[in-house]
GROMACS .gro file of C-alpha atoms in nm:
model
  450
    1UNK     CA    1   0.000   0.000   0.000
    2UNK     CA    2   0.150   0.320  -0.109
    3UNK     CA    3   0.157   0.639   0.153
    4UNK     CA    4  -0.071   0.814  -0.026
    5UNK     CA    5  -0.335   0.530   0.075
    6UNK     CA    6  -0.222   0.529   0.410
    7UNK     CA    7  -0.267   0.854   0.487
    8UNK     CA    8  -0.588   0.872   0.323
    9UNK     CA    9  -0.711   0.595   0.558
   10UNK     CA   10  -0.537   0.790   0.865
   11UNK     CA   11  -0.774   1.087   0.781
   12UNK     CA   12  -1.054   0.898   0.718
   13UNK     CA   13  -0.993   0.709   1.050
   14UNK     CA   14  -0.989   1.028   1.245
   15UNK     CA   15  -1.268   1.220   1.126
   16UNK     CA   16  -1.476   0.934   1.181
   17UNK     CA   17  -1.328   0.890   1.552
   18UNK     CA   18  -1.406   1.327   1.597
   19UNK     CA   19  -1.776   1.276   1.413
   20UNK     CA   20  -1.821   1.004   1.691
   21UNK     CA   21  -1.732   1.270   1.962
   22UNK     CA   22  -1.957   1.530   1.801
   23UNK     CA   23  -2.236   1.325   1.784
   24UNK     CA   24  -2.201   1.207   2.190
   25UNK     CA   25  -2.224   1.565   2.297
   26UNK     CA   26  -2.579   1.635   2.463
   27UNK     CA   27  -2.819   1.894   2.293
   28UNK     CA   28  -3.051   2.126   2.533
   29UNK     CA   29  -3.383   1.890   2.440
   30UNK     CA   30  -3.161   1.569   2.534
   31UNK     CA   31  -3.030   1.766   2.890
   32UNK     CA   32  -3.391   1.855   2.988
   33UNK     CA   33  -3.573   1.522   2.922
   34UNK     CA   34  -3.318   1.301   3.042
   35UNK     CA   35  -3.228   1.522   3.370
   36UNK     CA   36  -3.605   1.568   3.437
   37UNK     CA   37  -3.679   1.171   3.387
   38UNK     CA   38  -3.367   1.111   3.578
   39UNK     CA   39  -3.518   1.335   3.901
   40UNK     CA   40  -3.885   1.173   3.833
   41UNK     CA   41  -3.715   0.842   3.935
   42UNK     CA   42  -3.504   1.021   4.235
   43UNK     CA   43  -3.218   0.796   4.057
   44UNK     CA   44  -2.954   1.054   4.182
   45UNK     CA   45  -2.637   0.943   4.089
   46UNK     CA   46  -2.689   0.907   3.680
   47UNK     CA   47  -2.842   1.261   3.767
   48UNK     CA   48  -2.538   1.420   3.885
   49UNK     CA   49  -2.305   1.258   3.657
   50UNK     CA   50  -2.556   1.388   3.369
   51UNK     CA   51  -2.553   1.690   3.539
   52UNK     CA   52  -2.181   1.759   3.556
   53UNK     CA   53  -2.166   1.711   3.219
   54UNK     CA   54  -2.393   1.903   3.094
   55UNK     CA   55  -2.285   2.178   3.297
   56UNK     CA   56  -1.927   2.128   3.131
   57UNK     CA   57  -2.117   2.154   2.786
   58UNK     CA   58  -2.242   2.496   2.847
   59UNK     CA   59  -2.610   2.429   2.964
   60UNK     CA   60  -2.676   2.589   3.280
   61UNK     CA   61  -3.055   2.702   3.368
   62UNK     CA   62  -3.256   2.688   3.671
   63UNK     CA   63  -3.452   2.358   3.641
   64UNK     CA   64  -3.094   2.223   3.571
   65UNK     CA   65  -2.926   2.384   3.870
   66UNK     CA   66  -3.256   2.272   4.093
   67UNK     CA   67  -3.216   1.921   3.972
   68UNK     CA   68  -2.877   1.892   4.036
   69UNK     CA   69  -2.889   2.058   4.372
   70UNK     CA   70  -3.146   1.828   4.498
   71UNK     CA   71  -2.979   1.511   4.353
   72UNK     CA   72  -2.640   1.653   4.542
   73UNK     CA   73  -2.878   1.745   4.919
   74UNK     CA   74  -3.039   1.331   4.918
   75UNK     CA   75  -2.691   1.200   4.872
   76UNK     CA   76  -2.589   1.454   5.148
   77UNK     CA   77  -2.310   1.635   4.960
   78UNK     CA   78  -2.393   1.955   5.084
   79UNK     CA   79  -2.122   2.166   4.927
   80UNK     CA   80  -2.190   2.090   4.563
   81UNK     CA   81  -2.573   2.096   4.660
   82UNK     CA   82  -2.500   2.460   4.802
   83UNK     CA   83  -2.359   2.574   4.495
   84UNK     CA   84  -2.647   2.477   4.282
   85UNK     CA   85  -2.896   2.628   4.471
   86UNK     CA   86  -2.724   2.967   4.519
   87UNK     CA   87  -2.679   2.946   4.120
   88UNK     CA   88  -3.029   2.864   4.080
   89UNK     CA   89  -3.141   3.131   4.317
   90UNK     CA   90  -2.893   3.351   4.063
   91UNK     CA   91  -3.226   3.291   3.744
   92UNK     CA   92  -3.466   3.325   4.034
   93UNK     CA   93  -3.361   3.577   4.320
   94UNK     CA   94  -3.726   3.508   4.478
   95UNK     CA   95  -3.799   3.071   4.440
   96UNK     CA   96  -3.877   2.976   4.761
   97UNK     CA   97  -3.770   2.594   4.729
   98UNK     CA   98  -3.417   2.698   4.644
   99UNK     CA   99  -3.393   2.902   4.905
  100UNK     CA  100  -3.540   2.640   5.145
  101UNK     CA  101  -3.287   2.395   5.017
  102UNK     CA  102  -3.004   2.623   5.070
  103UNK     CA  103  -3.081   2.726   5.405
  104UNK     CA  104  -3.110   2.321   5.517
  105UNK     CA  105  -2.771   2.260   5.354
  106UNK     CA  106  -2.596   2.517   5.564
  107UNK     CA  107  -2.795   2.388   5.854
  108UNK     CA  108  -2.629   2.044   5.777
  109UNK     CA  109  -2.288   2.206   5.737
  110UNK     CA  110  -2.366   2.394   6.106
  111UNK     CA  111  -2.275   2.711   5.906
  112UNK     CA  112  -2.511   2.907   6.096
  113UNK     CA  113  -2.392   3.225   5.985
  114UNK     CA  114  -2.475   3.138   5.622
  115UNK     CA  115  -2.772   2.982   5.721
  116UNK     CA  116  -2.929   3.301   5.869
  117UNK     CA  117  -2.807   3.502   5.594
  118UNK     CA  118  -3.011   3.329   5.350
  119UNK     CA  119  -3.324   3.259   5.600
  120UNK     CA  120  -3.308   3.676   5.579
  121UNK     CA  121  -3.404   3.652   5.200
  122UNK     CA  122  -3.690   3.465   5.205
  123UNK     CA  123  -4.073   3.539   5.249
  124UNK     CA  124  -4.235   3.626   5.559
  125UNK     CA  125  -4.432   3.275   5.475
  126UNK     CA  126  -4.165   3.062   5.541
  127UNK     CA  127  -3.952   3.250   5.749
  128UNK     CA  128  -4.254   3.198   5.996
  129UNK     CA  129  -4.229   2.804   5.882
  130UNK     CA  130  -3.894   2.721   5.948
  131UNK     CA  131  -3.812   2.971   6.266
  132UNK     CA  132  -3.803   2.691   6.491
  133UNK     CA  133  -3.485   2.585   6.304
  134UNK     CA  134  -3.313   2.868   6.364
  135UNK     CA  135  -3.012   2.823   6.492
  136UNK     CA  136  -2.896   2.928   6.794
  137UNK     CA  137  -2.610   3.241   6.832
  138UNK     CA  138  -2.531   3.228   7.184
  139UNK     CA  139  -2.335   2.974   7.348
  140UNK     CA  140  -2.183   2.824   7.689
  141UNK     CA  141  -1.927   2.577   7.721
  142UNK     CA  142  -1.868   2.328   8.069
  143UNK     CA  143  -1.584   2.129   8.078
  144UNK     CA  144  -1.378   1.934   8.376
  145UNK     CA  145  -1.238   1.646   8.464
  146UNK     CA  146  -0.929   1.457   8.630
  147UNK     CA  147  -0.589   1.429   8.559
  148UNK     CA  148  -0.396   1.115   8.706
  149UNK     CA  149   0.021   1.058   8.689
  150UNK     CA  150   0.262   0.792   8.717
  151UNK     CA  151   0.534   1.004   8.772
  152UNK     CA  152   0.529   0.933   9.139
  153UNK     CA  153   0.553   0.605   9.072
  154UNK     CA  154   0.783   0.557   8.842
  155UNK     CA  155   1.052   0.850   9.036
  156UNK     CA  156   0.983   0.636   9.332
  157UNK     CA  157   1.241   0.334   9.153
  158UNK     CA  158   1.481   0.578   9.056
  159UNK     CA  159   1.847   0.593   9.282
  160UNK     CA  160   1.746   0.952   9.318
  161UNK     CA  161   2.109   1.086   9.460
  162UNK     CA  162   2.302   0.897   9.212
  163UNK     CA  163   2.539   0.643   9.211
  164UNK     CA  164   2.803   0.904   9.417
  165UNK     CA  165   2.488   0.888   9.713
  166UNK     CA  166   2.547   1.282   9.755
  167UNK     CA  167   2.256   1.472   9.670
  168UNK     CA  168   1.924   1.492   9.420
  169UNK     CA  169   1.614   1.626   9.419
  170UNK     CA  170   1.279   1.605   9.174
  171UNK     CA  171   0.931   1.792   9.134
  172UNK     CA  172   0.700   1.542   9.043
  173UNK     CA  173   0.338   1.573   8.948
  174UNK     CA  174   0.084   1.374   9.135
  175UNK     CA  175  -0.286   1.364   9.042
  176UNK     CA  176  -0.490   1.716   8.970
  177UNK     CA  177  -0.842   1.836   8.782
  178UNK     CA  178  -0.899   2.080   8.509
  179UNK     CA  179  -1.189   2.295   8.496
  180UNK     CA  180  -1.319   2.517   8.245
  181UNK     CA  181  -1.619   2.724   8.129
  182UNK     CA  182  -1.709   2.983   7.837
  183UNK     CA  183  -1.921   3.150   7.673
  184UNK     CA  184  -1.973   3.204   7.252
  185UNK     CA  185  -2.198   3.461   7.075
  186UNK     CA  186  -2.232   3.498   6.716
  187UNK     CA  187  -2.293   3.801   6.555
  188UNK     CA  188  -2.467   3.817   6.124
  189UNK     CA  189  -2.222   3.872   5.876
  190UNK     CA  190  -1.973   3.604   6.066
  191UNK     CA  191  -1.835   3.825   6.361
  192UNK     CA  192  -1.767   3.622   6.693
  193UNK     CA  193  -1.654   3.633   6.994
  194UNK     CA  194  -1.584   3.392   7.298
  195UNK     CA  195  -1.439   3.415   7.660
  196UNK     CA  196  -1.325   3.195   7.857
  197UNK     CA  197  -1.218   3.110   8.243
  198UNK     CA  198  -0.952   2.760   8.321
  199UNK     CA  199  -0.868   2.683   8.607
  200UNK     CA  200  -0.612   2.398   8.699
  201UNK     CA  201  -0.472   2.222   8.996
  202UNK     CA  202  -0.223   2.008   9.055
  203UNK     CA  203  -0.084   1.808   9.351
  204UNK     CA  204   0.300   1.856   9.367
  205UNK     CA  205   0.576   1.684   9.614
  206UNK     CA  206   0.905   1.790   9.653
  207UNK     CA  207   1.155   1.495   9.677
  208UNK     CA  208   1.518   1.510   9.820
  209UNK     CA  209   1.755   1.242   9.898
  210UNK     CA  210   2.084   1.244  10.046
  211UNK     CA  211   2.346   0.974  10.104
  212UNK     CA  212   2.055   0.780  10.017
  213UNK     CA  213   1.856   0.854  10.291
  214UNK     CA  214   1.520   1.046  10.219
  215UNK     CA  215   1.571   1.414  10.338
  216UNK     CA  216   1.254   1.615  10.238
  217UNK     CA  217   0.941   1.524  10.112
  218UNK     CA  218   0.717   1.848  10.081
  219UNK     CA  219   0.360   1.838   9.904
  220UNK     CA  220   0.219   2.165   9.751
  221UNK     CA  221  -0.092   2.211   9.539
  222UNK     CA  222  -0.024   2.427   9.289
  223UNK     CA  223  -0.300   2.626   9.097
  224UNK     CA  224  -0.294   2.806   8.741
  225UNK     CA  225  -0.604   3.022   8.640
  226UNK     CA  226  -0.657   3.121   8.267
  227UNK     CA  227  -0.862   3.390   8.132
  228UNK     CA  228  -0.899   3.384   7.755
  229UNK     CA  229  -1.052   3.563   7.507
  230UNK     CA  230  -1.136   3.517   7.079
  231UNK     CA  231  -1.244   3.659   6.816
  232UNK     CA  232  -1.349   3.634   6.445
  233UNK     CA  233  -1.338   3.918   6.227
  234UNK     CA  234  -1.469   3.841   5.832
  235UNK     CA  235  -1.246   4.036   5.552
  236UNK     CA  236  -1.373   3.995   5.221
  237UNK     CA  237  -1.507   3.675   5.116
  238UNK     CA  238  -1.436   3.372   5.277
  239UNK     CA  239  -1.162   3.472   5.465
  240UNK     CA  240  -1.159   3.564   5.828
  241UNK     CA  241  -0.912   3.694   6.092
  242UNK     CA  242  -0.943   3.552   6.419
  243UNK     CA  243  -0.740   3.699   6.706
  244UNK     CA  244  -0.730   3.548   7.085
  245UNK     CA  245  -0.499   3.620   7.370
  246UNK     CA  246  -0.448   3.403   7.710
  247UNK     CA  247  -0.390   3.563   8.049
  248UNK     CA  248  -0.236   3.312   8.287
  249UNK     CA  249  -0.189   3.350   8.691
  250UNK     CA  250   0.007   3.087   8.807
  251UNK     CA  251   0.073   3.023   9.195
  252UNK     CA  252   0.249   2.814   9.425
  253UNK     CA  253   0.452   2.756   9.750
  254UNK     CA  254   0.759   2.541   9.706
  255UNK     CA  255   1.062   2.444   9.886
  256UNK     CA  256   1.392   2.591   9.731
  257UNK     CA  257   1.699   2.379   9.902
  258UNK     CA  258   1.984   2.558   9.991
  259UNK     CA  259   2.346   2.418  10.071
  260UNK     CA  260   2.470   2.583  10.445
  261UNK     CA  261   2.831   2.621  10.403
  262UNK     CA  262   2.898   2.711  10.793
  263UNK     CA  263   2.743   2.372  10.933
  264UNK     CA  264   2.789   2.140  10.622
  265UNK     CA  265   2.406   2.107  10.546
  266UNK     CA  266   2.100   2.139  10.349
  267UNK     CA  267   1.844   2.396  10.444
  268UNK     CA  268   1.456   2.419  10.287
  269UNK     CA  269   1.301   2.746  10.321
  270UNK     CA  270   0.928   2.759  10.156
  271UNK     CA  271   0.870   3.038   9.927
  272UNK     CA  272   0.622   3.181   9.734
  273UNK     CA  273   0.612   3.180   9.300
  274UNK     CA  274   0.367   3.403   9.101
  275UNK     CA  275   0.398   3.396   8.756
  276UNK     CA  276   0.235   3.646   8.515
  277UNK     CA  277   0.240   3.504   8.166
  278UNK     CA  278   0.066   3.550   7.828
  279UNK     CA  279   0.012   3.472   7.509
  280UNK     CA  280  -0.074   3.655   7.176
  281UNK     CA  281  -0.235   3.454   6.882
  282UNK     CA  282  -0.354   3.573   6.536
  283UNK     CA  283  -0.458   3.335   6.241
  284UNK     CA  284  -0.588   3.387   5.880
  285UNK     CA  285  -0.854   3.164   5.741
  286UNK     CA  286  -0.971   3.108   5.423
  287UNK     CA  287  -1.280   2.896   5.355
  288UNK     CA  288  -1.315   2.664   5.028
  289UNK     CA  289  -1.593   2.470   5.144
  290UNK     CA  290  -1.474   2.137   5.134
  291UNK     CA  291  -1.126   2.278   5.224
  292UNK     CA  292  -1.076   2.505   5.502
  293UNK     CA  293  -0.707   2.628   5.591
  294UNK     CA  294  -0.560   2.869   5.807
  295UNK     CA  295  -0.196   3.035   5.876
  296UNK     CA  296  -0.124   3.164   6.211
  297UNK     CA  297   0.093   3.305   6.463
  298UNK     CA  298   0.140   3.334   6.866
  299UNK     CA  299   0.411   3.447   7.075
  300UNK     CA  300   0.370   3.404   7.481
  301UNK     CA  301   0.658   3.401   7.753
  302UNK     CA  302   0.549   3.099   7.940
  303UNK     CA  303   0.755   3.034   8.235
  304UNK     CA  304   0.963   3.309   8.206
  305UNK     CA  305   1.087   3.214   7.850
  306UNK     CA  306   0.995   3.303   7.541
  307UNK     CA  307   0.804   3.095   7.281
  308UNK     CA  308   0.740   3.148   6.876
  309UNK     CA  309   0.470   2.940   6.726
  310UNK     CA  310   0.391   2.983   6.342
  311UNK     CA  311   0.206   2.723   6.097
  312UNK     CA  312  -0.050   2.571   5.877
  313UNK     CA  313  -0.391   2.368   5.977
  314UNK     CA  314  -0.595   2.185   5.692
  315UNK     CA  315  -0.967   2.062   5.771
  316UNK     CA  316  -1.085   1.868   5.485
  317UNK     CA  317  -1.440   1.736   5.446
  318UNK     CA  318  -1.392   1.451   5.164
  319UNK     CA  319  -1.770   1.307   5.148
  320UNK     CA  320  -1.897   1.723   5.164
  321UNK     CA  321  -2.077   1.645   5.465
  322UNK     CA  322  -1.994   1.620   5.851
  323UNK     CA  323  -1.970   1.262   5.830
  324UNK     CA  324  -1.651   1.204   5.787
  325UNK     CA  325  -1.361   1.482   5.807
  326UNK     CA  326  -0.998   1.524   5.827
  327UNK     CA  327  -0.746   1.790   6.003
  328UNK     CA  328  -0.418   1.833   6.004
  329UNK     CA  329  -0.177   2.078   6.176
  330UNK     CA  330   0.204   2.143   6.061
  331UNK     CA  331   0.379   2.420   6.302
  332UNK     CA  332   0.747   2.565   6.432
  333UNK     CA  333   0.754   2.565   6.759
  334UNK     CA  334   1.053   2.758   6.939
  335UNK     CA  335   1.055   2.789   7.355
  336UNK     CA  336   1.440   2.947   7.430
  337UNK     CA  337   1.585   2.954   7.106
  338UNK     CA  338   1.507   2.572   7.046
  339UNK     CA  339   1.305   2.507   6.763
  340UNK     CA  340   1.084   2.200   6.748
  341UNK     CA  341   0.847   2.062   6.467
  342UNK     CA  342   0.525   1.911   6.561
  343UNK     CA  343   0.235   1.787   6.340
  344UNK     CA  344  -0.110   1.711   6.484
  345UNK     CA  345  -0.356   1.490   6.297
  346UNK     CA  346  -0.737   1.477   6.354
  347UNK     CA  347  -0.983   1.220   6.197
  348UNK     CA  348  -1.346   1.249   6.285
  349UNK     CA  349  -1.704   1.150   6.163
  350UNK     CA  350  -2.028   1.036   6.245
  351UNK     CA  351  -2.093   0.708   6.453
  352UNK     CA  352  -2.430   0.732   6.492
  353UNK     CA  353  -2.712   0.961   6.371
  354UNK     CA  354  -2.648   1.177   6.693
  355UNK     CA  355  -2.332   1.052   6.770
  356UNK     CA  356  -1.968   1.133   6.646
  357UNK     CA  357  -1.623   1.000   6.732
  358UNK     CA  358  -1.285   1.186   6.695
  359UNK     CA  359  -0.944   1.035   6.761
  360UNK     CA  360  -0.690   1.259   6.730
  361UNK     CA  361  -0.236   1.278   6.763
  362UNK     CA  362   0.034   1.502   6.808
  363UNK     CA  363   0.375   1.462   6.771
  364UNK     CA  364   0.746   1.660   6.855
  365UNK     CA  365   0.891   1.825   7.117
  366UNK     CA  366   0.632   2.024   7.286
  367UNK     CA  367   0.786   2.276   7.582
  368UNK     CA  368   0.556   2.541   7.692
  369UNK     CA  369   0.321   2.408   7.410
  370UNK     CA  370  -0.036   2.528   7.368
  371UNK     CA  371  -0.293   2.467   7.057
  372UNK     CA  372  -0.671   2.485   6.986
  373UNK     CA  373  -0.589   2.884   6.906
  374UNK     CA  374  -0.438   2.927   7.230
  375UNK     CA  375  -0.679   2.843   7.457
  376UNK     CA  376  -0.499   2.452   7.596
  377UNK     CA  377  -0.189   2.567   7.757
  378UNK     CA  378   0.063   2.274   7.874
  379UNK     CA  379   0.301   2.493   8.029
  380UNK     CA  380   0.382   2.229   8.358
  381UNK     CA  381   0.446   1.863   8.425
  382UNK     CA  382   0.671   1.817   8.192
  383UNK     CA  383   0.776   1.861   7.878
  384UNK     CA  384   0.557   1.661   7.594
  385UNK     CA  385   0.657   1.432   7.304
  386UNK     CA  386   0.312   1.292   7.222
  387UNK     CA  387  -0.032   1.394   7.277
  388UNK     CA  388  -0.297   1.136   7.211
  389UNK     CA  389  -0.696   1.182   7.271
  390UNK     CA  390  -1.009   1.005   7.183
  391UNK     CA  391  -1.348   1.232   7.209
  392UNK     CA  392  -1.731   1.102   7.179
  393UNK     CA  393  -1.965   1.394   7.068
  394UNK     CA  394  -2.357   1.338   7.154
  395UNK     CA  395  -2.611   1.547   7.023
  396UNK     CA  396  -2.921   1.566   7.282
  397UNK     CA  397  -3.072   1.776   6.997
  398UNK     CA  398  -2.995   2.087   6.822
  399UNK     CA  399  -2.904   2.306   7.127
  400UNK     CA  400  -2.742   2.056   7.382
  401UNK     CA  401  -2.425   1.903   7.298
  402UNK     CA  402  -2.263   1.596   7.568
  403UNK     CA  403  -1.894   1.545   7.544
  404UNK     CA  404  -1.662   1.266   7.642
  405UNK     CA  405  -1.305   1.233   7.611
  406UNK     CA  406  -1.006   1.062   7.697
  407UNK     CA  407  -0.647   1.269   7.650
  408UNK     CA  408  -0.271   1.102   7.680
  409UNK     CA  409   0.045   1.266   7.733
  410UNK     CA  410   0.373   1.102   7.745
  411UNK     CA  411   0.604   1.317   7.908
  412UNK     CA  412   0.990   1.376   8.023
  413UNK     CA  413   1.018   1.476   8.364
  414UNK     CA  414   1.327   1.618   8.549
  415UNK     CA  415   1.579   1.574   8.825
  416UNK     CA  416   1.844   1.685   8.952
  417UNK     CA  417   2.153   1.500   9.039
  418UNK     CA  418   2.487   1.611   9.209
  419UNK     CA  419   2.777   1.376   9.114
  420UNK     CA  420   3.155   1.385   9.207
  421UNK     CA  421   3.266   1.432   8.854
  422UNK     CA  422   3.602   1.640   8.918
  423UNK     CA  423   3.735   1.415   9.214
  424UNK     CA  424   3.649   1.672   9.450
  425UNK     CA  425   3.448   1.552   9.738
  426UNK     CA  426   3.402   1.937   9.849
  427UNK     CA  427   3.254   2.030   9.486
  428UNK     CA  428   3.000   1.833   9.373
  429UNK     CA  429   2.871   1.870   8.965
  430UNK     CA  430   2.491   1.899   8.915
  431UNK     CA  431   2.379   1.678   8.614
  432UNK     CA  432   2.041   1.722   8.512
  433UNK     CA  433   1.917   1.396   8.402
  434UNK     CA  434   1.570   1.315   8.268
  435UNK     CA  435   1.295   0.984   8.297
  436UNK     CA  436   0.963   0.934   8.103
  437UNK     CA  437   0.648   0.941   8.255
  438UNK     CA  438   0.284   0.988   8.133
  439UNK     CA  439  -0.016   1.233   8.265
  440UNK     CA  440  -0.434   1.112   8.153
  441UNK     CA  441  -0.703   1.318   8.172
  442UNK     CA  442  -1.064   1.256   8.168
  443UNK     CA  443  -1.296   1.525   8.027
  444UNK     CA  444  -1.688   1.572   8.062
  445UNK     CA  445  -1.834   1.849   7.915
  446UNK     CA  446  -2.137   2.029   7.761
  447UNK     CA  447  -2.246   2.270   7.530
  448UNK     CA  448  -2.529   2.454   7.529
  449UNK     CA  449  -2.641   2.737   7.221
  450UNK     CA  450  -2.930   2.967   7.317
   0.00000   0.00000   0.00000
């Protein structure tokens, strides 16, 4: 077969294979009868794949858009069901079914800000129909619970002076509670704001041991109260700032050992510690519906050194819905000049019909650490290298809101050892050596929006 055959062939070969593709695109008449049949027999997938593409043809109209939307809302993908309505509601400003439709997706998305904003638009009618869904902008938070630690326990096996038997000394944590309360109100167009009161108290002994004989065992409670405030602040669309700053009082009598040259001993004079600290936060958010990020910021001078915290956090709704979501946290944090990465990862969804399960990790260094925008300080106990919770939320109904959940810490704890390093009995070296330990906590709480 000569070329010119071949290439004759070729063409004919290709503009049959291009007269195939023209002939499989959809015409209006074909878009409306099928998509309309399609929502007769509520047979919602084919529907949305039709409608996709369709829309990616060029055909866009309201019964379309309406179609589509509802197709999206009974398969409970809320974000793409959103968008059809609201482009539906763009070829008819005043249809009250779109707008119902919209308003019960953000209601499923607890975007109550959007939610009101579009119950606002619509008639008198059904405003008067649906006001006992409102949602509520007001809100008060309870939370408390116990903390338990082995550090007691496992300090009590250590050789506490060393293997020289001069001197050492620890601060461990015994068991404590954590209390907390707030309270939320949400303003139209997306302002907020939220205050809070912590409170925290943990028992405290003082061990010291010398020439391995027990020498001081002093117990202290010590307290930390935090006062806390938020905010969110909308800037153009779909992006907010949200500010928050944490005032923390921290109190406590402790023994501070002191070596008595003249008579060759150990003296332990109780005095008094208040520490003053804070800490500054500022993120940026920007909302993609199915994506929501945010960059932020904080600097604080927890026990009396300075900390830098900067990074990203990812929540990502894959099914469009709140039954199933993902969030992840990547941040630099620096305490002293030291600067530590730590990534948190949160997976959550929907147990039950009123009942949801999240399970959640962080991992790195974490020295005067906080998170959840500043408001969870772990500033004591120990320095962190894992965080670990489990949390069960139960919805009483649309106002009351039961929590339960489980957190564990695995921590490094501190002690101080004197050792006769240089061969002089008269001048002992301190050596600051270090022993893992782990603090749980047990968390009840409630919610209530009014």
């Amino acid at each position: 077969m000569g070329n010119s055959k071949r290439h004759f062939l070729l063409i004919l070969l290709l503009a049959g294979f291009f007269s195939t593709l023209a002939q499989e695109k959809l015409t209006f008449q074909e878009v409306d009868r099928m998509s309309y049949k399609l929502f007769e027999k509520q047979d919602w997938k084919p529907l949305k794949k039709l409608s996709k593409q369709a829309f990616s043809e060029g055909f866009d109209y309201y019964y379309l858009r309406m179609r589509a939307g509802i197709a999206c809302f009974e398969t409970k993908q809320y974000f793409d069901a959103a968008d059809n309505f609201e482009k539906a509601l763009s070829f008819n400003s005043t249809d009250p079914v779109a707008g119902e439709y919209l308003y019960y997706c953000w209601i499923n998305l607890n975007n109550s800000v959007a939610a009101i904003e579009v119950y606002e638009q619509l008639s008198p009618s059904l405003q008067k129909k649906m006001e006992s869904t409102l949602p509520k902008m007001r809100q008060i938070n309870l939370e408390g619970g116990p903390l338990f630690s082995n550090q007691e326990e496992i300090f009590n096996e250590l050789d506490l002076d060393g293997e020289g038997n001069i001197y050492g000394e620890a601060d461990i944590t015994q068991n404590g509670y954590y209390f907390s309360a707030g309270f939320g109100w949400q303003f139209k167009k997306g302002f907020e704001i939220f205050a809070a009161y912590s409170l925290v108290s943990l028992n405290k002994i003082q061990e010291v041991k010398i020439q391995d004989t027990p020498a001081l065992s002093y117990q202290y409670p010590l307290t930390q109260q935090q006062f806390y405030m938020s905010g969110a602040i909308p800037v153009g669309r779909n992006f907010t700032i949200i500010p928050a700053a944490n005032f923390i009082l921290q109190q406590y009598n402790m023994v501070v050992p002191k070596f008595n040259e003249s008579t060759v001993s150990y003296l332990f004079p109780v005095e008094n510690f208040k520490f003053n600290s804070y800490i500054g936060y500022l993120s940026i958010a920007k909302d993609f519906q199915i994506v929501k990020t945010s960059l932020f910021g904080a600097y604080s001078n927890l026990n009396e050194e300075t900390q830098y915290q900067a990074g990203l956090k990812v929540i990502l709704f894959p099914l469009q819905n709140l039954n199933f979501y993902l969030a992840s946290t990547f941040l630099d944090h620096n305490n002293g000049s030291q600067n530590n990465l730590v990534f948190g990862q949160m997976i959550g969804g929907r147990v039950l019909k009123p009942l949801w399960a999240e399970i959640n990790a962080t991992f790195g260094q974490m020295t005067n650490y906080y998170d959840n925008q500043a408001f969870t300080v772990y500033n004591f106990a120990g320095d962190m290298n894992f965080k670990g919770s489990a949390k069960l939320i139960y919805l009483v109904n649309s106002n009351i809101k039961i929590t339960a959940e489980y957190l564990y810490f695995s921590r490094v704890g501190e002690y101080l050892v004197y050792e006769n390093t240089t061969g002089d009995p008269l001048n002992p070296h301190p050596v600051t050596m270090t022993q893992e330990f782990n603090n749980q906590l047990v968390l009840l709480g409630i919610n209530w929006k009014f």
